[in-house]
Amino acid sequence: MILALAGNQNSGKTTLFNQLTGSNQRVGNFPGVTVDVKEGIYRADKSIKIVDLPGIYSLSPYSSEEILTRDFLINKHPDGIINIIDGTSLERGLYLSMQLLLLNIPMVIAINMMDEVYANGIVIKTDVLSEFLKVPIIPISANKNEGTTDLMQAITGLVSNRCSPPKQDFCSGAVHRTLHATAHILEDHAQRANVPASFAAVKIIEGDEPMMKDLALGKNEKDMIEHGIVEMENELVLDRMAAIADMRYQYIEDICKKAVVRPKVDKHHAKTIKIDNILTHKILGIPIFLSIMFFIFWLTFGVIGSFLSDLLSGAIDALAIIVSKGLTSFGINPVVESLVIDGVFAGVGSVLSFVPTIIVLFFLLSLLEDSGYMARVAFIMDKLLRKIGLSGKSIVPMLIGFGCTVPAIMATRTLTSDRDKKMTVFLTPFMSCSAKLPIYAVFAMAFFTQYRALVMIAMYLIGILLAVVAALISKKFVFKGNPIPFVMELPNYRLPTVKNTMLLLWEKTKDFITRAFTIIFIASIVIWFLNKFDIRFNVVQDSQDSILAVIGSLIAPVFTPLGFGNWMASTALITGFMAKEAVVSTFAVLLSTGMENMSVPLATVFSPVSAFSFLLFTLLYTPCVAAVAAVKRELGTKSMFVVVLLQTGLAYTIALVFYQLAMFLG
Ligand code: GDP
Ligand code: MG
């Protein structure tokens, strides 16, 4: 039995999915967190499969995640639908329900966030609603796992009895007549296309292109239908879309009048408005946002994060010394000892020590998102982003990009126009992902000790600045036209739940640690090996003679004009393409040092100027393999090459200009 979870964005689908299946999918107080179809098995009955779908407002899709949901519902024919509605905005939820009811699939409506509904003093008479809509209405609180068992009982009961919602009319008058006439005309086509005729009729009247294609109507039939629709438009003095929408809202208004009692003053809502008046203020909004971001970065790099990371790297170095002593007294072969200490400990340890910094960064960012503030940021940034040719919605992938470019590129699926999506994908690599953080930190520590935090923040800012410039240029020459107007529901402010926050942190940490012990582990061993032996596989005395030095020296001249034409830097950049953390671990292995005293040997490889040039290059050059693959998935092979070449070309140019200027100015 396959059950689909369908509902508006941010209505709690993923929360419910997690409760029902025991999985830990990402939940966020932000529209567009789920952009993929996720499947899970119901905890209490393994024969039931539950599918979490991206949120939608209507079954007429615009963005690729909406198309996913629609395709799933219409073409995959789930056995049942759990339609989940945010009880605090019932009307908007019901707008979708009215379309789902036509699909002829057993369905229940779950009214979620009942805790907030109670707290606001709203009364929803579920029995009255149920009488009108003729499907079970179950109040739940997904967060607290209340009502979910009843919900599952209701839907499984309906599915076993194949009890689809009975056919009923939501309308009268002109729309009603047109609907029925249309349904009549396309009935046999609908049957062949395996969609309910009444649903097909509504979609055709709304001018839905994919449905038009699926039905394959003849010319006469099309004309006949068009005729009826024009008749209706004339009679109602509304265009077709508006007529249908109006019909739905009319019906919803009617039933809500009977089923919902609202308090005179909605305290919760009043509070939200008060907060919004400040946070989304016309003039203050952006400075507040920038201050918050600055504060977050400052805490991460300047205060807590780097302090904890220093502690951890000290501990790792100490452990390395103990292990080294143990191995020596055991009398182990010095080459093996070198493998363990100079290879694994140096490489993996250098990356691991950044776990605390990353945790702090993600903790703070997740607070912003879960509280509902991020949605406001999208709102206040919209006007500014519009100037550079993006819409407010693009801010989401960009901010996710500070964590990792891969999910950021996936998040562009929420963007409704191809133009906006492409442009956003091209710009996300400018946002420094968290894997670059160790690079900045190590170099800032080694060469700009006093201005450590400042240099790190500068790297982030330079990335953003260049993104703006790139956006302006591409707006002029490549992505002409305007971004899609911005419509986004501002979610209620919510206290982030401890569980969600912990879950997110755990996922990020796990991810980072897993990478340290897989890709970085292997890369460290390979680098160690290539650095330890010469081309005749003798252990080298001086790493200048190693295989790696030979390979690296071949590429190094390319980087000479940028100031870092040495084989170590070239090697680090190449491994950095696998994963950006590998840049740091490579240096750690090559210089065979722990994190704490990496500064000294690094200074033999770089001067402060060439170090900064190197930082600029790593900030901008090609995203890592995983991110490049994500670009390919979203936009295709050609765009993938464009991203790689553009980024690398830009990185080269900027670093070149910087280094040459700096040399020239002395
Ligand atoms: P989705 O976009 O539909 O998948 O929604 P999510 O599952 O990501 O949830 C959106 C937000 O609503 C998150 O901040 C959840 O913590 C919150 N949420 C979900 N269920 C409840 C509930 O029953 N009560 C309250 N107060 N918040 C909830
Ligand atoms: Mg979701």
Coordinates of N, CA and C and ligand atoms in Angstrom, one line a residue, residues 8-15 26-30 34 52 112-116 140-144 370 494 497 500, ligand 1:
N8 N 0.5 21.9 1.4 CA 1.2 23.1 1.1 C 2.6 23.0 1.6
Q9 N 3.5 23.9 1.2 CA 4.8 24.0 1.7 C 4.7 24.4 3.2
N10 N 5.6 23.8 4.0 CA 5.7 24.2 5.4 C 4.4 23.8 6.2
S11 N 3.7 22.8 5.7 CA 2.5 22.5 6.5 C 2.8 21.3 7.5
G12 N 4.0 20.8 7.4 CA 4.4 19.8 8.4 C 4.5 18.4 7.8
K13 N 4.5 18.3 6.5 CA 4.5 16.9 5.8 C 5.7 16.1 6.3
T14 N 6.9 16.8 6.2 CA 8.1 16.0 6.5 C 8.1 15.6 8.0
T15 N 7.6 16.5 8.9 CA 7.5 16.2 10.3 C 6.7 14.9 10.5
R26 N 15.1 16.1 6.7 CA 15.3 17.5 7.1 C 13.9 18.2 7.2
V27 N 13.7 18.8 8.4 CA 12.5 19.6 8.6 C 12.9 21.1 8.8
G28 N 12.2 22.0 8.2 CA 12.6 23.4 8.4 C 11.5 24.3 8.4
N29 N 11.5 25.4 9.1 CA 10.4 26.3 9.1 C 10.6 27.3 7.9
F30 N 10.5 26.7 6.8 CA 10.8 27.5 5.6 C 10.2 26.7 4.4
T34 N 11.9 20.4 1.4 CA 11.8 19.1 0.7 C 11.7 19.4 -0.8
D52 N 6.9 11.1 1.0 CA 6.8 12.6 1.3 C 7.1 13.3 0.0
N112 N -3.1 19.9 10.7 CA -1.9 19.9 11.5 C -1.7 21.2 12.3
M113 N -0.7 21.2 13.2 CA -0.4 22.3 14.0 C -1.6 22.6 15.0
M114 N -2.3 21.6 15.4 CA -3.4 21.9 16.3 C -3.0 22.6 17.6
D115 N -1.7 22.3 18.0 CA -1.2 23.0 19.2 C -1.3 24.5 19.0
E116 N -0.9 25.0 17.8 CA -0.9 26.4 17.5 C -2.3 26.9 17.4
I140 N -4.4 16.8 14.0 CA -3.2 16.2 14.5 C -2.2 17.3 14.9
S141 N -1.2 16.9 15.6 CA 0.0 17.7 15.8 C 1.2 16.8 15.5
A142 N 1.7 17.0 14.3 CA 2.8 16.1 13.8 C 4.0 16.2 14.7
N143 N 4.3 17.4 15.2 CA 5.4 17.7 16.0 C 5.4 16.9 17.3
K144 N 4.2 16.8 17.9 CA 4.0 16.1 19.2 C 3.5 14.7 19.0
D370 N 15.0 27.8 11.4 CA 13.9 27.2 12.1 C 12.9 28.2 12.7
R494 N 8.4 30.4 15.0 CA 8.3 29.2 15.9 C 9.6 29.1 16.6
T497 N 12.7 23.5 17.5 CA 12.7 22.4 18.4 C 14.1 21.8 18.6
N500 N 14.8 18.9 16.2 CA 15.2 19.2 14.9 C 16.6 19.8 14.8
Ligands
GDP1 P1 6.9 20.6 5.1 O1 7.5 21.7 4.4 O2 5.4 20.4 4.8 O3 7.6 19.3 5.0 O4 6.9 21.0 6.7 P2 8.0 20.6 7.8 O5 7.7 19.2 8.2 O6 9.4 20.9 7.3 O7 7.6 21.5 9.0 C1 7.5 22.9 8.9 C2 7.6 23.6 10.2 O8 6.4 23.3 11.0 C3 8.8 23.1 11.0 O9 9.3 24.2 11.7 C4 8.1 22.1 12.0 O10 8.9 22.1 13.2 C5 6.8 22.8 12.3 N1 5.7 21.9 12.7 C6 5.4 20.7 12.1 N2 4.4 20.1 12.8 C7 4.0 20.9 13.8 C8 3.0 20.9 14.8 O11 2.2 20.0 14.9 N3 3.0 22.0 15.6 C9 3.8 23.1 15.5 N4 3.7 24.1 16.4 N5 4.8 23.1 14.6 C10 4.9 22.1 13.7

